[in-house]
PDB file of C-alpha atoms in Angstrom:
ATOM      1  CA  MET A   1       0.000   0.000   0.000  1.00 65.00           C
ATOM      2  CA  TYR A   2       1.445   3.363  -1.034  1.00 83.00           C
ATOM      3  CA  ASP A   3       1.314   6.338   1.335  1.00 93.00           C
ATOM      4  CA  TYR A   4       1.124   8.784  -1.596  1.00 96.00           C
ATOM      5  CA  ASP A   5      -0.539   8.720  -4.976  1.00 96.00           C
ATOM      6  CA  LEU A   6       1.966  11.265  -6.288  1.00 97.00           C
ATOM      7  CA  LEU A   7       5.409  12.551  -5.360  1.00 98.00           C
ATOM      8  CA  VAL A   8       6.209  15.814  -7.146  1.00 98.00           C
ATOM      9  CA  VAL A   9       9.877  16.789  -7.361  1.00 98.00           C
ATOM     10  CA  GLY A  10      10.345  20.287  -8.676  1.00 97.00           C
ATOM     11  CA  SER A  11      10.240  24.027  -8.352  1.00 96.00           C
ATOM     12  CA  ALA A  12       8.366  26.334  -6.037  1.00 96.00           C
ATOM     13  CA  ASN A  13       8.191  29.997  -7.080  1.00 93.00           C
ATOM     14  CA  ALA A  14       6.397  33.165  -6.173  1.00 94.00           C
ATOM     15  CA  ASP A  15       4.542  34.297  -9.322  1.00 88.00           C
ATOM     16  CA  LEU A  16       4.674  38.071  -9.831  1.00 92.00           C
ATOM     17  CA  VAL A  17       1.925  38.769 -12.364  1.00 88.00           C
ATOM     18  CA  ILE A  18       1.157  41.893 -14.387  1.00 93.00           C
ATOM     19  CA  GLU A  19      -1.610  42.136 -16.986  1.00 92.00           C
ATOM     20  CA  VAL A  20      -0.629  44.073 -20.126  1.00 94.00           C
ATOM     21  CA  GLU A  21      -2.409  45.197 -23.279  1.00 93.00           C
ATOM     22  CA  ARG A  22       0.542  43.812 -25.239  1.00 90.00           C
ATOM     23  CA  ARG A  23       3.977  42.487 -24.414  1.00 86.00           C
ATOM     24  CA  PRO A  24       6.817  44.978 -24.921  1.00 88.00           C
ATOM     25  CA  GLY A  25       9.317  44.701 -27.737  1.00 87.00           C
ATOM     26  CA  ALA A  26      13.068  45.127 -27.309  1.00 91.00           C
ATOM     27  CA  GLY A  27      13.852  48.416 -25.571  1.00 94.00           C
ATOM     28  CA  GLU A  28      10.162  49.230 -25.105  1.00 93.00           C
ATOM     29  CA  THR A  29       8.254  50.010 -21.915  1.00 94.00           C
ATOM     30  CA  VAL A  30       4.534  49.358 -21.543  1.00 93.00           C
ATOM     31  CA  LEU A  31       2.196  50.046 -18.637  1.00 95.00           C
ATOM     32  CA  GLY A  32       0.458  47.179 -16.893  1.00 94.00           C
ATOM     33  CA  SER A  33      -1.930  46.406 -14.067  1.00 95.00           C
ATOM     34  CA  ASP A  34      -1.147  46.395 -10.361  1.00 95.00           C
ATOM     35  CA  LEU A  35       1.313  43.675  -9.382  1.00 94.00           C
ATOM     36  CA  ALA A  36      -0.279  40.485  -8.037  1.00 90.00           C
ATOM     37  CA  VAL A  37       1.759  37.907  -6.083  1.00 92.00           C
ATOM     38  CA  HIS A  38       0.665  34.267  -6.226  1.00 90.00           C
ATOM     39  CA  PRO A  39       2.191  30.937  -5.171  1.00 93.00           C
ATOM     40  CA  GLY A  40       3.536  29.125  -8.215  1.00 90.00           C
ATOM     41  CA  GLY A  41       6.409  27.152  -9.725  1.00 92.00           C
ATOM     42  CA  LYS A  42       5.821  24.084 -11.855  1.00 94.00           C
ATOM     43  CA  GLY A  43       6.478  21.631  -9.031  1.00 96.00           C
ATOM     44  CA  ALA A  44       4.359  23.444  -6.462  1.00 97.00           C
ATOM     45  CA  ASN A  45       1.628  23.946  -9.062  1.00 95.00           C
ATOM     46  CA  GLN A  46       1.490  20.252  -9.899  1.00 97.00           C
ATOM     47  CA  ALA A  47       1.333  19.288  -6.234  1.00 98.00           C
ATOM     48  CA  VAL A  48      -1.574  21.643  -5.533  1.00 97.00           C
ATOM     49  CA  ALA A  49      -3.413  20.612  -8.708  1.00 97.00           C
ATOM     50  CA  ALA A  50      -3.177  16.920  -7.806  1.00 97.00           C
ATOM     51  CA  ALA A  51      -4.208  17.482  -4.186  1.00 97.00           C
ATOM     52  CA  ARG A  52      -7.245  19.495  -5.288  1.00 96.00           C
ATOM     53  CA  LEU A  53      -8.333  16.487  -7.335  1.00 96.00           C
ATOM     54  CA  GLY A  54      -8.089  14.252  -4.277  1.00 96.00           C
ATOM     55  CA  ALA A  55      -4.610  12.780  -4.757  1.00 97.00           C
ATOM     56  CA  ARG A  56      -2.510  12.048  -1.697  1.00 97.00           C
ATOM     57  CA  THR A  57       0.394  14.266  -2.683  1.00 97.00           C
ATOM     58  CA  VAL A  58       3.847  15.074  -1.297  1.00 98.00           C
ATOM     59  CA  LEU A  59       6.238  17.736  -2.616  1.00 98.00           C
ATOM     60  CA  LEU A  60      10.049  17.589  -2.674  1.00 98.00           C
ATOM     61  CA  ALA A  61      11.302  21.131  -3.301  1.00 98.00           C
ATOM     62  CA  ARG A  62      13.382  23.944  -1.818  1.00 98.00           C
ATOM     63  CA  VAL A  63      12.267  27.453  -0.854  1.00 98.00           C
ATOM     64  CA  GLY A  64      13.993  30.387   0.815  1.00 97.00           C
ATOM     65  CA  ASP A  65      13.607  31.417   4.434  1.00 97.00           C
ATOM     66  CA  ASP A  66      11.591  34.470   3.410  1.00 96.00           C
ATOM     67  CA  ALA A  67       8.056  35.748   2.915  1.00 96.00           C
ATOM     68  CA  HIS A  68       7.708  34.112  -0.500  1.00 97.00           C
ATOM     69  CA  GLY A  69       8.772  30.784   0.968  1.00 97.00           C
ATOM     70  CA  ARG A  70       6.180  31.056   3.726  1.00 97.00           C
ATOM     71  CA  LEU A  71       3.535  31.915   1.117  1.00 96.00           C
ATOM     72  CA  LEU A  72       4.379  28.748  -0.780  1.00 97.00           C
ATOM     73  CA  LEU A  73       4.353  26.511   2.279  1.00 97.00           C
ATOM     74  CA  ASP A  74       1.003  27.933   3.363  1.00 97.00           C
ATOM     75  CA  SER A  75      -0.537  27.355  -0.079  1.00 96.00           C
ATOM     76  CA  GLN A  76       0.665  23.736  -0.189  1.00 97.00           C
ATOM     77  CA  ARG A  77      -0.714  22.958   3.234  1.00 97.00           C
ATOM     78  CA  ALA A  78      -4.021  24.676   2.480  1.00 96.00           C
ATOM     79  CA  ALA A  79      -4.447  22.412  -0.558  1.00 96.00           C
ATOM     80  CA  GLY A  80      -3.691  19.306   1.493  1.00 97.00           C
ATOM     81  CA  VAL A  81      -0.168  18.653   0.172  1.00 97.00           C
ATOM     82  CA  ASP A  82       2.286  16.996   2.574  1.00 97.00           C
ATOM     83  CA  THR A  83       5.259  19.400   2.864  1.00 97.00           C
ATOM     84  CA  VAL A  84       7.567  17.023   4.731  1.00 97.00           C
ATOM     85  CA  GLY A  85       9.870  17.103   1.692  1.00 97.00           C
ATOM     86  CA  VAL A  86      10.034  20.900   1.315  1.00 97.00           C
ATOM     87  CA  LEU A  87      13.496  22.125   2.357  1.00 97.00           C
ATOM     88  CA  VAL A  88      14.015  25.700   3.554  1.00 97.00           C
ATOM     89  CA  GLY A  89      17.080  27.884   3.057  1.00 94.00           C
ATOM     90  CA  GLY A  90      20.163  28.081   0.893  1.00 90.00           C
ATOM     91  CA  ALA A  91      18.966  30.943  -1.317  1.00 96.00           C
ATOM     92  CA  PRO A  92      15.970  33.252  -1.757  1.00 97.00           C
ATOM     93  CA  THR A  93      12.756  31.652  -2.963  1.00 98.00           C
ATOM     94  CA  GLY A  94      12.498  31.393  -6.741  1.00 97.00           C
ATOM     95  CA  VAL A  95      10.477  34.056  -8.551  1.00 95.00           C
ATOM     96  CA  ALA A  96       8.584  33.988 -11.863  1.00 87.00           C
ATOM     97  CA  LEU A  97       7.895  37.293 -13.617  1.00 90.00           C
ATOM     98  CA  ILE A  98       4.714  36.820 -15.669  1.00 86.00           C
ATOM     99  CA  THR A  99       2.929  39.091 -18.133  1.00 89.00           C
ATOM    100  CA  VAL A 100      -0.555  38.156 -19.314  1.00 85.00           C
ATOM    101  CA  ASP A 101      -2.139  39.718 -22.409  1.00 88.00           C
ATOM    102  CA  PRO A 102      -5.892  40.193 -23.067  1.00 88.00           C
ATOM    103  CA  SER A 103      -6.127  36.858 -24.920  1.00 83.00           C
ATOM    104  CA  GLY A 104      -4.898  35.017 -21.823  1.00 75.00           C
ATOM    105  CA  ASP A 105      -1.480  34.136 -23.276  1.00 80.00           C
ATOM    106  CA  ASN A 106       1.490  34.611 -20.981  1.00 78.00           C
ATOM    107  CA  SER A 107       5.227  35.196 -21.112  1.00 84.00           C
ATOM    108  CA  ILE A 108       7.366  34.089 -18.184  1.00 82.00           C
ATOM    109  CA  VAL A 109      10.908  34.768 -16.945  1.00 87.00           C
ATOM    110  CA  VAL A 110      12.068  32.657 -14.000  1.00 83.00           C
ATOM    111  CA  SER A 111      14.742  33.445 -11.397  1.00 92.00           C
ATOM    112  CA  PRO A 112      15.437  29.956  -9.959  1.00 94.00           C
ATOM    113  CA  GLY A 113      16.712  31.039  -6.541  1.00 97.00           C
ATOM    114  CA  ALA A 114      16.390  28.152  -4.074  1.00 97.00           C
ATOM    115  CA  ASN A 115      15.165  25.847  -6.850  1.00 97.00           C
ATOM    116  CA  GLY A 116      18.709  25.817  -8.223  1.00 96.00           C
ATOM    117  CA  ARG A 117      19.926  24.502  -4.861  1.00 97.00           C
ATOM    118  CA  LEU A 118      17.738  21.380  -4.893  1.00 97.00           C
ATOM    119  CA  THR A 119      20.556  18.857  -5.235  1.00 97.00           C
ATOM    120  CA  PRO A 120      20.982  15.163  -6.038  1.00 98.00           C
ATOM    121  CA  GLU A 121      21.917  14.691  -2.374  1.00 98.00           C
ATOM    122  CA  ASP A 122      18.504  16.132  -1.402  1.00 98.00           C
ATOM    123  CA  VAL A 123      16.896  13.481  -3.607  1.00 98.00           C
ATOM    124  CA  ARG A 124      18.934  10.667  -2.060  1.00 97.00           C
ATOM    125  CA  THR A 125      18.046  11.891   1.416  1.00 97.00           C
ATOM    126  CA  ALA A 126      14.353  11.700   0.494  1.00 97.00           C
ATOM    127  CA  ALA A 127      14.543   8.043  -0.551  1.00 95.00           C
ATOM    128  CA  SER A 128      11.673   7.115   1.760  1.00 96.00           C
ATOM    129  CA  LEU A 129       9.326   9.390  -0.202  1.00 97.00           C
ATOM    130  CA  PHE A 130      10.163   7.561  -3.438  1.00 97.00           C
ATOM    131  CA  GLN A 131       9.419   4.222  -1.807  1.00 96.00           C
ATOM    132  CA  ALA A 132       6.063   5.543  -0.574  1.00 96.00           C
ATOM    133  CA  ALA A 133       4.821   7.036  -3.888  1.00 96.00           C
ATOM    134  CA  ARG A 134       2.937   5.321  -6.681  1.00 96.00           C
ATOM    135  CA  VAL A 135       3.840   7.947  -9.323  1.00 97.00           C
ATOM    136  CA  VAL A 136       6.735  10.445  -9.431  1.00 98.00           C
ATOM    137  CA  SER A 137       6.482  13.653 -11.454  1.00 98.00           C
ATOM    138  CA  ALA A 138       9.247  16.131 -12.302  1.00 98.00           C
ATOM    139  CA  GLN A 139       9.956  19.190 -14.460  1.00 96.00           C
ATOM    140  CA  LEU A 140      13.109  21.117 -15.464  1.00 96.00           C
ATOM    141  CA  GLU A 141      12.933  24.228 -13.269  1.00 94.00           C
ATOM    142  CA  ILE A 142      15.399  22.395 -11.010  1.00 97.00           C
ATOM    143  CA  PRO A 143      18.940  21.274 -11.992  1.00 97.00           C
ATOM    144  CA  LEU A 144      19.066  18.544 -14.626  1.00 97.00           C
ATOM    145  CA  GLU A 145      21.456  16.488 -12.512  1.00 98.00           C
ATOM    146  CA  THR A 146      18.784  16.463  -9.799  1.00 98.00           C
ATOM    147  CA  VAL A 147      16.238  15.102 -12.276  1.00 98.00           C
ATOM    148  CA  VAL A 148      18.737  12.404 -13.275  1.00 98.00           C
ATOM    149  CA  GLU A 149      19.024  11.464  -9.596  1.00 98.00           C
ATOM    150  CA  VAL A 150      15.211  11.307  -9.383  1.00 98.00           C
ATOM    151  CA  VAL A 151      15.245   8.697 -12.143  1.00 98.00           C
ATOM    152  CA  ARG A 152      17.951   6.722 -10.332  1.00 98.00           C
ATOM    153  CA  ASN A 153      15.882   6.656  -7.151  1.00 97.00           C
ATOM    154  CA  LEU A 154      12.663   5.369  -8.720  1.00 97.00           C
ATOM    155  CA  THR A 155      11.411   2.075  -7.332  1.00 95.00           C
ATOM    156  CA  PRO A 156      10.791  -0.792  -9.768  1.00 94.00           C
ATOM    157  CA  ASP A 157       7.007  -0.416  -9.426  1.00 92.00           C
ATOM    158  CA  SER A 158       6.730   3.383  -9.627  1.00 94.00           C
ATOM    159  CA  ARG A 159       5.855   5.357 -12.750  1.00 96.00           C
ATOM    160  CA  PHE A 160       7.790   8.465 -13.849  1.00 98.00           C
ATOM    161  CA  VAL A 161       6.117  11.434 -15.557  1.00 98.00           C
ATOM    162  CA  LEU A 162       8.252  14.286 -16.916  1.00 98.00           C
ATOM    163  CA  ASN A 163       7.255  17.661 -18.316  1.00 97.00           C
ATOM    164  CA  PRO A 164      10.591  18.992 -19.677  1.00 96.00           C
ATOM    165  CA  SER A 165       9.894  22.672 -19.108  1.00 91.00           C
ATOM    166  CA  PRO A 166      11.850  24.823 -19.712  1.00 90.00           C
ATOM    167  CA  PRO A 167      12.976  22.469 -22.486  1.00 92.00           C
ATOM    168  CA  ARG A 168      16.519  21.298 -23.059  1.00 91.00           C
ATOM    169  CA  PRO A 169      18.156  18.188 -24.545  1.00 90.00           C
ATOM    170  CA  LEU A 170      17.677  15.216 -22.236  1.00 94.00           C
ATOM    171  CA  PRO A 171      20.041  12.316 -21.493  1.00 95.00           C
ATOM    172  CA  GLY A 172      18.941   8.899 -22.627  1.00 95.00           C
ATOM    173  CA  GLU A 173      18.704   7.684 -19.039  1.00 97.00           C
ATOM    174  CA  VAL A 174      15.969  10.225 -18.319  1.00 97.00           C
ATOM    175  CA  LEU A 175      14.106   9.710 -21.595  1.00 97.00           C
ATOM    176  CA  ALA A 176      14.015   5.945 -21.082  1.00 97.00           C
ATOM    177  CA  ALA A 177      12.281   6.368 -17.716  1.00 97.00           C
ATOM    178  CA  CYS A 178       9.484   8.644 -18.965  1.00 97.00           C
ATOM    179  CA  ASP A 179       6.016   7.099 -19.047  1.00 94.00           C
ATOM    180  CA  PRO A 180       4.942   9.501 -20.378  1.00 95.00           C
ATOM    181  CA  LEU A 181       7.081  12.396 -21.535  1.00 97.00           C
ATOM    182  CA  ILE A 182       4.646  15.347 -21.712  1.00 97.00           C
ATOM    183  CA  VAL A 183       5.543  18.212 -24.062  1.00 95.00           C
ATOM    184  CA  ASN A 184       3.835  21.147 -25.726  1.00 92.00           C
ATOM    185  CA  GLU A 185       4.659  22.139 -29.306  1.00 91.00           C
ATOM    186  CA  HIS A 186       7.621  24.350 -28.371  1.00 91.00           C
ATOM    187  CA  GLU A 187       9.087  21.756 -26.019  1.00 93.00           C
ATOM    188  CA  ALA A 188       8.728  19.044 -28.651  1.00 92.00           C
ATOM    189  CA  ARG A 189      10.718  21.068 -31.180  1.00 91.00           C
ATOM    190  CA  VAL A 190      13.524  21.831 -28.714  1.00 91.00           C
ATOM    191  CA  ILE A 191      13.913  18.234 -27.553  1.00 91.00           C
ATOM    192  CA  LEU A 192      13.805  16.877 -31.108  1.00 89.00           C
ATOM    193  CA  GLY A 193      16.348  19.441 -32.319  1.00 86.00           C
ATOM    194  CA  ASP A 194      17.698  18.450 -35.730  1.00 80.00           C
ATOM    195  CA  ALA A 195      15.389  15.422 -35.710  1.00 78.00           C
ATOM    196  CA  CYS A 196      12.371  17.754 -35.984  1.00 79.00           C
ATOM    197  CA  VAL A 197      11.988  17.253 -39.739  1.00 75.00           C
ATOM    198  CA  SER A 198       8.209  17.645 -39.867  1.00 81.00           C
ATOM    199  CA  ASP A 199       5.554  20.221 -39.024  1.00 82.00           C
ATOM    200  CA  ARG A 200       3.011  17.546 -38.098  1.00 88.00           C
ATOM    201  CA  PRO A 201       2.508  16.953 -34.346  1.00 86.00           C
ATOM    202  CA  GLU A 202       1.758  13.283 -35.094  1.00 87.00           C
ATOM    203  CA  ASP A 203       5.272  12.963 -36.513  1.00 88.00           C
ATOM    204  CA  TRP A 204       6.742  14.755 -33.481  1.00 90.00           C
ATOM    205  CA  ALA A 205       5.055  12.230 -31.225  1.00 91.00           C
ATOM    206  CA  ARG A 206       6.525   9.308 -33.179  1.00 92.00           C
ATOM    207  CA  LEU A 207       9.981  10.875 -33.332  1.00 92.00           C
ATOM    208  CA  LEU A 208       9.954  11.586 -29.612  1.00 93.00           C
ATOM    209  CA  LEU A 209       8.854   8.032 -28.893  1.00 94.00           C
ATOM    210  CA  ALA A 210      11.803   6.777 -30.954  1.00 93.00           C
ATOM    211  CA  LYS A 211      14.153   8.623 -28.590  1.00 93.00           C
ATOM    212  CA  GLY A 212      13.340   6.176 -25.819  1.00 95.00           C
ATOM    213  CA  PRO A 213      10.326   7.184 -23.677  1.00 96.00           C
ATOM    214  CA  ARG A 214       7.808   4.451 -22.956  1.00 96.00           C
ATOM    215  CA  SER A 215       5.035   6.859 -23.953  1.00 96.00           C
ATOM    216  CA  VAL A 216       4.625  10.458 -25.110  1.00 96.00           C
ATOM    217  CA  VAL A 217       1.895  13.091 -24.790  1.00 96.00           C
ATOM    218  CA  VAL A 218       1.991  16.198 -27.000  1.00 94.00           C
ATOM    219  CA  THR A 219      -0.352  18.949 -25.813  1.00 92.00           C
ATOM    220  CA  LEU A 220      -1.774  21.202 -28.526  1.00 89.00           C
ATOM    221  CA  GLY A 221      -3.661  23.838 -26.541  1.00 85.00           C
ATOM    222  CA  ALA A 222      -7.089  24.506 -28.022  1.00 82.00           C
ATOM    223  CA  ARG A 223      -6.551  21.612 -30.475  1.00 88.00           C
ATOM    224  CA  GLY A 224      -6.415  18.957 -27.774  1.00 87.00           C
ATOM    225  CA  ALA A 225      -3.494  16.551 -27.418  1.00 90.00           C
ATOM    226  CA  LEU A 226      -1.801  13.502 -28.908  1.00 91.00           C
ATOM    227  CA  VAL A 227      -0.955  10.283 -27.070  1.00 94.00           C
ATOM    228  CA  ALA A 228       1.774   8.005 -28.422  1.00 94.00           C
ATOM    229  CA  SER A 229       2.938   4.582 -27.262  1.00 92.00           C
ATOM    230  CA  SER A 230       3.847   1.219 -28.754  1.00 91.00           C
ATOM    231  CA  ALA A 231       0.132   0.878 -29.534  1.00 88.00           C
ATOM    232  CA  GLY A 232       0.256   3.853 -31.936  1.00 90.00           C
ATOM    233  CA  VAL A 233      -0.678   7.536 -31.929  1.00 90.00           C
ATOM    234  CA  GLY A 234      -4.132   8.700 -30.846  1.00 89.00           C
ATOM    235  CA  ARG A 235      -5.771  12.091 -30.556  1.00 91.00           C
ATOM    236  CA  VAL A 236      -7.358  13.536 -27.423  1.00 88.00           C
ATOM    237  CA  PRO A 237     -10.195  15.865 -28.465  1.00 87.00           C
ATOM    238  CA  PRO A 238     -10.139  19.465 -27.245  1.00 83.00           C
ATOM    239  CA  VAL A 239     -12.466  20.759 -24.547  1.00 82.00           C
ATOM    240  CA  ARG A 240     -14.064  23.997 -25.747  1.00 82.00           C
ATOM    241  CA  VAL A 241     -13.959  26.809 -23.179  1.00 82.00           C
ATOM    242  CA  ASP A 242     -13.366  30.569 -23.166  1.00 80.00           C
ATOM    243  CA  ALA A 243      -9.761  30.982 -22.016  1.00 78.00           C
ATOM    244  CA  VAL A 244      -8.982  33.800 -19.590  1.00 78.00           C
ATOM    245  CA  ASP A 245      -5.454  32.939 -18.414  1.00 74.00           C
ATOM    246  CA  THR A 246      -3.317  29.963 -19.466  1.00 76.00           C
ATOM    247  CA  THR A 247      -0.863  30.328 -16.551  1.00 74.00           C
ATOM    248  CA  GLY A 248      -0.442  26.947 -14.861  1.00 82.00           C
ATOM    249  CA  ALA A 249      -2.732  25.062 -17.242  1.00 88.00           C
ATOM    250  CA  GLY A 250       0.059  22.755 -18.369  1.00 91.00           C
ATOM    251  CA  ASP A 251       0.894  21.977 -14.744  1.00 94.00           C
ATOM    252  CA  ALA A 252      -2.732  21.140 -14.022  1.00 94.00           C
ATOM    253  CA  PHE A 253      -2.799  18.844 -17.081  1.00 95.00           C
ATOM    254  CA  THR A 254       0.380  17.024 -16.039  1.00 96.00           C
ATOM    255  CA  ALA A 255      -0.729  16.599 -12.423  1.00 97.00           C
ATOM    256  CA  ALA A 256      -4.149  15.270 -13.406  1.00 96.00           C
ATOM    257  CA  LEU A 257      -2.653  12.836 -15.898  1.00 97.00           C
ATOM    258  CA  ALA A 258      -0.084  11.558 -13.397  1.00 97.00           C
ATOM    259  CA  TYR A 259      -2.749  11.087 -10.732  1.00 96.00           C
ATOM    260  CA  ARG A 260      -5.101   9.190 -13.026  1.00 96.00           C
ATOM    261  CA  LEU A 261      -2.301   6.945 -14.255  1.00 96.00           C
ATOM    262  CA  GLY A 262      -1.648   6.054 -10.634  1.00 94.00           C
ATOM    263  CA  THR A 263      -5.262   4.938 -10.240  1.00 93.00           C
ATOM    264  CA  GLY A 264      -4.726   2.464 -13.086  1.00 94.00           C
ATOM    265  CA  ALA A 265      -6.344   4.434 -15.908  1.00 95.00           C
ATOM    266  CA  PRO A 266      -4.975   3.779 -19.420  1.00 95.00           C
ATOM    267  CA  LEU A 267      -2.944   6.648 -20.865  1.00 95.00           C
ATOM    268  CA  PRO A 268      -5.600   7.847 -23.368  1.00 94.00           C
ATOM    269  CA  GLU A 269      -8.258   7.928 -20.641  1.00 96.00           C
ATOM    270  CA  ALA A 270      -5.918   9.744 -18.254  1.00 95.00           C
ATOM    271  CA  ALA A 271      -5.095  12.297 -20.952  1.00 94.00           C
ATOM    272  CA  GLU A 272      -8.774  12.975 -21.643  1.00 95.00           C
ATOM    273  CA  TYR A 273      -9.352  13.610 -17.944  1.00 94.00           C
ATOM    274  CA  ALA A 274      -6.281  15.857 -17.813  1.00 95.00           C
ATOM    275  CA  ALA A 275      -7.621  17.852 -20.769  1.00 92.00           C
ATOM    276  CA  ARG A 276     -10.797  18.580 -18.819  1.00 90.00           C
ATOM    277  CA  VAL A 277      -8.779  19.677 -15.786  1.00 92.00           C
ATOM    278  CA  GLY A 278      -6.659  21.988 -17.932  1.00 90.00           C
ATOM    279  CA  ALA A 279      -9.774  23.394 -19.591  1.00 87.00           C
ATOM    280  CA  VAL A 280     -11.267  24.411 -16.257  1.00 85.00           C
ATOM    281  CA  ALA A 281      -7.975  26.009 -15.215  1.00 88.00           C
ATOM    282  CA  VAL A 282      -7.760  28.339 -18.237  1.00 83.00           C
ATOM    283  CA  THR A 283     -11.208  29.803 -17.475  1.00 82.00           C
ATOM    284  CA  ARG A 284      -9.835  31.339 -14.260  1.00 85.00           C
ATOM    285  CA  ARG A 285      -7.043  33.769 -13.538  1.00 80.00           C
ATOM    286  CA  GLY A 286      -3.814  32.776 -11.849  1.00 74.00           C
ATOM    287  CA  ALA A 287      -2.133  29.419 -11.455  1.00 78.00           C
ATOM    288  CA  GLN A 288      -2.863  27.519  -8.243  1.00 86.00           C
ATOM    289  CA  GLU A 289      -6.070  29.405  -7.517  1.00 84.00           C
ATOM    290  CA  SER A 290      -7.390  28.323 -10.925  1.00 86.00           C
ATOM    291  CA  PHE A 291      -7.026  24.583 -10.319  1.00 90.00           C
ATOM    292  CA  PRO A 292     -10.338  22.715 -10.007  1.00 83.00           C
ATOM    293  CA  THR A 293     -11.584  20.088  -7.608  1.00 87.00           C
ATOM    294  CA  ALA A 294     -12.668  16.699  -8.878  1.00 86.00           C
ATOM    295  CA  THR A 295     -16.313  17.753  -8.541  1.00 89.00           C
ATOM    296  CA  GLU A 296     -15.762  20.820 -10.733  1.00 83.00           C
ATOM    297  CA  VAL A 297     -14.115  18.667 -13.386  1.00 86.00           C
ATOM    298  CA  GLU A 298     -17.042  16.267 -13.422  1.00 85.00           C
ATOM    299  CA  GLU A 299     -19.467  19.183 -13.765  1.00 81.00           C
ATOM    300  CA  LEU A 300     -17.604  20.310 -16.899  1.00 74.00           C
TER     301      LEU A 300
END
């Protein structure tokens, strides 16, 4: 019996959000809304999203001993996430500077701060959390060598889900553990590099699968998603909603998919559920505060 449905290893940031009429060009200044500060970071977001859906969730991350760190710890605990794995100190809490335009699209610059101090040794020290978790999820807002150590600490029966964001080339050891590798269109192109010889997402999915993951999910925003495995490539239909803010939607998708996989759902079914979770999230502003409960997803 597992103590946790999901162990999330990743970043925890304070999101500093400004709404703008349009994003500035090089050397240009534009006026925006009042600054809003929200708990965020891809790891913290995934943990909150999963807990809101009812998953027994634990977070392994690092925050600073500062106001932003306390904000993040409070938000995790309020959502029901176990923070036994959240380490404090070593650097200021990470910060994400986010601009959101009227269409809901966002641009993000991240200062890693304490996230960059989450080390392979921290992962090894948390070995008991890996043994207690059914599914392990990670992202790339922490050092790549730490993600490699996550893979090395997986138990034989656990499942590893990776959203390689921000994208970078991945070692074969990490790719081979992914089940699935979850990428958006930009991330797919970066990871494929010179192998990206097609403009068709179906081809990206097949090419990514050939790099070693056990399965691949390519998210396509308003066009749904693709699921690829040894069984072939299938399409997940889009969920039609009026988007307000896409911040955190990818994290909600990944968390929901990882949770449902842990319950035994097949990958296509888990991806369809995750698409509904992401659809609810984009109808609300912010990241963590936009994540739905399981009841809200069912109502959609």
